[in-house]
mmCIF file of C-alpha atoms in Angstrom:
data_model
loop_
_atom_site.group_PDB
_atom_site.id
_atom_site.type_symbol
_atom_site.label_atom_id
_atom_site.label_comp_id
_atom_site.label_asym_id
_atom_site.label_seq_id
_atom_site.Cartn_x
_atom_site.Cartn_y
_atom_site.Cartn_z
ATOM 1 C CA PRO J 1 128.667 86.917 90.301
ATOM 2 C CA TYR J 2 130.593 89.336 91.889
ATOM 3 C CA GLY J 3 134.558 88.969 92.588
ATOM 4 C CA ALA J 4 137.786 89.842 91.842
ATOM 5 C CA LYS J 5 138.003 87.998 88.197
ATOM 6 C CA THR J 6 134.393 88.779 87.854
ATOM 7 C CA ASP J 7 132.790 91.940 88.620
ATOM 8 C CA PRO J 8 134.632 93.404 91.413
ATOM 9 C CA VAL J 9 133.915 95.214 94.268
ATOM 10 C CA GLU J 10 135.832 98.520 94.683
ATOM 11 C CA GLU J 11 134.597 99.029 98.455
ATOM 12 C CA PHE J 12 135.949 95.936 100.035
ATOM 13 C CA ALA J 13 136.972 92.412 99.034
ATOM 14 C CA PHE J 14 134.209 90.334 98.123
ATOM 15 C CA GLU J 15 133.650 86.848 96.683
ATOM 16 C CA GLU J 16 130.377 85.294 95.902
ATOM 17 C CA ASP J 17 130.501 81.922 95.153
ATOM 18 C CA THR J 18 128.461 80.631 92.436
ATOM 19 C CA ALA J 19 130.639 77.228 91.645
ATOM 20 C CA ASP J 20 127.525 74.770 91.463
ATOM 21 C CA ALA J 21 125.029 77.485 90.259
ATOM 22 C CA SER J 22 122.385 76.783 93.187
ATOM 23 C CA HIS J 23 120.201 79.142 94.723
ATOM 24 C CA GLY J 24 121.662 79.547 98.212
ATOM 25 C CA ASN J 25 124.938 81.117 96.785
ATOM 26 C CA TYR J 26 123.486 83.990 94.956
ATOM 27 C CA THR J 27 123.624 87.366 97.098
ATOM 28 C CA TRP J 28 119.943 88.400 96.592
ATOM 29 C CA ALA J 29 118.044 91.781 97.172
ATOM 30 C CA ASN J 30 114.701 92.942 97.660
ATOM 31 C CA SER J 31 112.800 94.282 95.047
ATOM 32 C CA ALA J 32 111.339 97.318 97.115
ATOM 33 C CA TYR J 33 114.397 98.939 96.714
ATOM 34 C CA ALA J 34 114.472 98.650 92.680
ATOM 35 C CA MET J 35 110.687 99.890 93.163
ATOM 36 C CA ALA J 36 112.131 103.366 95.089
ATOM 37 C CA VAL J 37 114.724 103.564 92.338
ATOM 38 C CA ASN J 38 111.574 103.784 89.683
ATOM 39 C CA ILE J 39 109.529 106.180 92.377
ATOM 40 C CA ASN J 40 112.506 108.327 92.302
ATOM 41 C CA LYS J 41 113.186 108.496 88.888
ATOM 42 C CA SER J 42 110.147 109.086 87.777
ATOM 43 C CA PHE J 43 109.724 111.908 90.205
ATOM 44 C CA LYS J 44 113.036 113.463 89.554
ATOM 45 C CA GLU J 45 111.956 113.071 85.278
ATOM 46 C CA TRP J 46 108.296 114.250 85.376
ATOM 47 C CA GLY J 47 107.714 115.995 88.976
ATOM 48 C CA TRP J 48 105.108 113.183 89.547
ATOM 49 C CA CYS J 49 105.246 109.798 91.295
ATOM 50 C CA SER J 50 103.526 108.113 88.433
ATOM 51 C CA GLN J 51 105.588 106.734 85.599
ATOM 52 C CA ILE J 52 106.258 103.076 87.690
ATOM 53 C CA GLN J 53 104.737 100.678 86.032
ATOM 54 C CA GLY J 54 105.238 99.067 82.844
ATOM 55 C CA VAL J 55 108.238 97.869 80.595
ATOM 56 C CA GLU J 56 107.764 101.169 78.790
ATOM 57 C CA ALA J 57 106.476 103.386 81.453
ATOM 58 C CA GLY J 58 108.788 103.745 84.294
ATOM 59 C CA GLY J 59 108.634 100.494 85.464
ATOM 60 C CA LEU J 60 111.595 98.902 83.735
ATOM 61 C CA VAL J 61 114.836 97.771 85.814
ATOM 62 C CA ASP J 62 117.657 97.097 83.990
ATOM 63 C CA ALA J 63 121.532 96.134 84.211
ATOM 64 C CA LEU J 64 120.562 93.461 86.786
ATOM 65 C CA PRO J 65 123.609 91.193 87.207
ATOM 66 C CA VAL J 66 123.288 88.153 85.535
ATOM 67 C CA HIS J 67 125.266 84.790 85.798
ATOM 68 C CA SER J 68 125.944 82.841 82.546
ATOM 69 C CA PHE J 69 127.394 79.246 82.810
ATOM 70 C CA PRO J 70 127.809 76.006 81.116
ATOM 71 C CA SER J 71 125.014 73.647 81.294
ATOM 72 C CA MET J 72 124.851 69.796 81.790
ATOM 73 C CA ASP J 73 123.793 69.501 78.052
ATOM 74 C CA GLY J 74 127.013 71.664 77.029
ATOM 75 C CA GLY J 75 124.874 74.567 76.354
ATOM 76 C CA VAL J 76 125.354 78.223 78.505
ATOM 77 C CA ASP J 77 122.329 78.355 80.707
ATOM 78 C CA MET J 78 121.404 82.153 82.682
ATOM 79 C CA LYS J 79 120.726 82.185 86.315
ATOM 80 C CA CYS J 80 117.690 84.104 86.390
ATOM 81 C CA PRO J 81 118.721 87.323 88.210
ATOM 82 C CA THR J 82 115.159 88.323 89.621
ATOM 83 C CA GLU J 83 115.596 85.072 91.687
ATOM 84 C CA ILE J 84 112.284 83.155 90.553
ATOM 85 C CA ALA J 85 110.861 84.134 87.136
ATOM 86 C CA ILE J 86 106.936 84.559 87.461
ATOM 87 C CA PRO J 87 104.588 83.700 84.585
ATOM 88 C CA ASP J 88 102.025 86.283 83.528
ATOM 89 C CA ARG J 89 99.400 84.993 85.222
ATOM 90 C CA ARG J 90 100.568 84.500 88.375
ATOM 91 C CA GLU J 91 101.964 88.149 88.375
ATOM 92 C CA ALA J 92 98.062 88.915 87.619
ATOM 93 C CA GLU J 93 97.359 86.917 90.580
ATOM 94 C CA LEU J 94 99.672 88.568 92.516
ATOM 95 C CA ALA J 95 98.875 92.213 91.797
ATOM 96 C CA THR J 96 95.447 91.425 92.385
ATOM 97 C CA ASN J 97 96.010 90.663 95.634
ATOM 98 C CA GLY J 98 98.414 93.863 96.483
ATOM 99 C CA PHE J 99 101.312 92.696 95.333
ATOM 100 C CA MET J 100 104.288 93.854 92.962
ATOM 101 C CA PRO J 101 105.868 91.355 91.727
ATOM 102 C CA LEU J 102 108.857 92.043 89.414
ATOM 103 C CA ILE J 103 108.903 90.182 86.274
ATOM 104 C CA HIS J 104 111.790 88.853 84.436
ATOM 105 C CA ARG J 105 112.507 89.551 80.504
ATOM 106 C CA LYS J 106 113.528 86.265 79.499
ATOM 107 C CA ASN J 107 117.049 86.054 78.440
ATOM 108 C CA THR J 108 117.783 89.706 79.263
ATOM 109 C CA ASP J 109 119.704 91.241 82.186
ATOM 110 C CA MET J 110 116.022 93.426 82.696
ATOM 111 C CA ALA J 111 112.794 92.974 84.590
ATOM 112 C CA ALA J 112 109.819 95.573 85.036
ATOM 113 C CA PHE J 113 106.850 96.332 87.523
ATOM 114 C CA ILE J 114 103.637 95.690 85.452
ATOM 115 C CA GLY J 115 101.322 96.573 87.833
ATOM 116 C CA ALA J 116 101.405 99.032 90.786
ATOM 117 C CA GLN J 117 98.944 97.721 93.029
ATOM 118 C CA SER J 118 98.896 98.719 96.747
ATOM 119 C CA LEU J 119 97.814 96.470 99.256
ATOM 120 C CA GLN J 120 94.174 98.316 99.522
ATOM 121 C CA LYS J 121 91.221 96.035 98.153
ATOM 122 C CA PRO J 122 88.831 98.052 95.981
ATOM 123 C CA ALA J 123 85.226 97.671 96.540
ATOM 124 C CA GLU J 124 82.790 96.589 94.056
ATOM 125 C CA TYR J 125 79.815 98.433 92.955
ATOM 126 C CA ASP J 126 76.988 97.850 91.294
ATOM 127 C CA THR J 127 77.793 99.984 88.207
ATOM 128 C CA LYS J 128 81.057 99.088 86.194
ATOM 129 C CA GLU J 129 82.149 103.296 86.584
ATOM 130 C CA ALA J 130 82.145 103.128 89.997
ATOM 131 C CA THR J 131 84.247 99.528 90.546
ATOM 132 C CA SER J 132 86.800 101.031 87.966
ATOM 133 C CA ASN J 133 86.945 104.331 90.096
ATOM 134 C CA ALA J 134 87.618 102.218 92.817
ATOM 135 C CA ASN J 135 90.429 100.090 90.928
ATOM 136 C CA LEU J 136 92.225 103.162 89.901
ATOM 137 C CA SER J 137 92.229 104.318 93.323
ATOM 138 C CA ALA J 138 93.737 101.565 94.829
ATOM 139 C CA ARG J 139 97.118 101.890 92.250
ATOM 140 C CA LEU J 140 99.988 103.767 93.815
ATOM 141 C CA PRO J 141 100.363 106.164 90.616
ATOM 142 C CA TYR J 142 97.244 107.848 91.501
ATOM 143 C CA LEU J 143 97.308 107.330 95.382
ATOM 144 C CA PHE J 144 100.699 109.306 94.706
ATOM 145 C CA ALA J 145 99.083 111.927 93.030
ATOM 146 C CA SER J 146 96.026 112.115 95.534
ATOM 147 C CA CYS J 147 98.767 112.276 98.448
ATOM 148 C CA ARG J 148 100.579 115.266 96.367
ATOM 149 C CA PHE J 149 97.325 117.483 96.063
ATOM 150 C CA ALA J 150 96.416 116.441 99.780
ATOM 151 C CA HIS J 151 100.028 117.710 101.002
ATOM 152 C CA LYS J 152 99.779 121.041 98.696
ATOM 153 C CA GLY J 153 96.584 122.000 100.325
ATOM 154 C CA GLU J 154 97.924 120.898 103.987
ATOM 155 C CA PHE J 155 100.548 123.837 103.319
ATOM 156 C CA GLN J 156 97.968 126.320 101.697
ATOM 157 C CA HIS J 157 95.296 125.798 104.952
ATOM 158 C CA THR J 158 98.311 126.601 107.389
#
């Protein structure tokens, strides 16, 4: 938690009250900001916005603020830094429906965007190849690449 004695904020005086470790006492932020950082990082490093998904392929979000506190049984517990823990099966369901959940890596200060599906629902075709192509076309890394080509073509055309 942020505070003068724990993790000071230099710009202004701020005390995050997490005394009882209840959900409402924490400051939460939208994970879209973390995705934006990963997109910018990918573009800076590779010149493309393609490395934005998966733990080892640009989807990792590290150094998340973690709060450890004594548990009722005398041990130490850690508050999930992504507000809620999403299991793999639920992540797959959310991704299929066009969402990009930020998945916490248990007992760490890291999380990751596993998939990068857009809200576009891919069409299903008669052949596996066509359906696979539609699935790829609905994924953000491929959309970003297509947009780059379209943007480049627009400049050459004018």
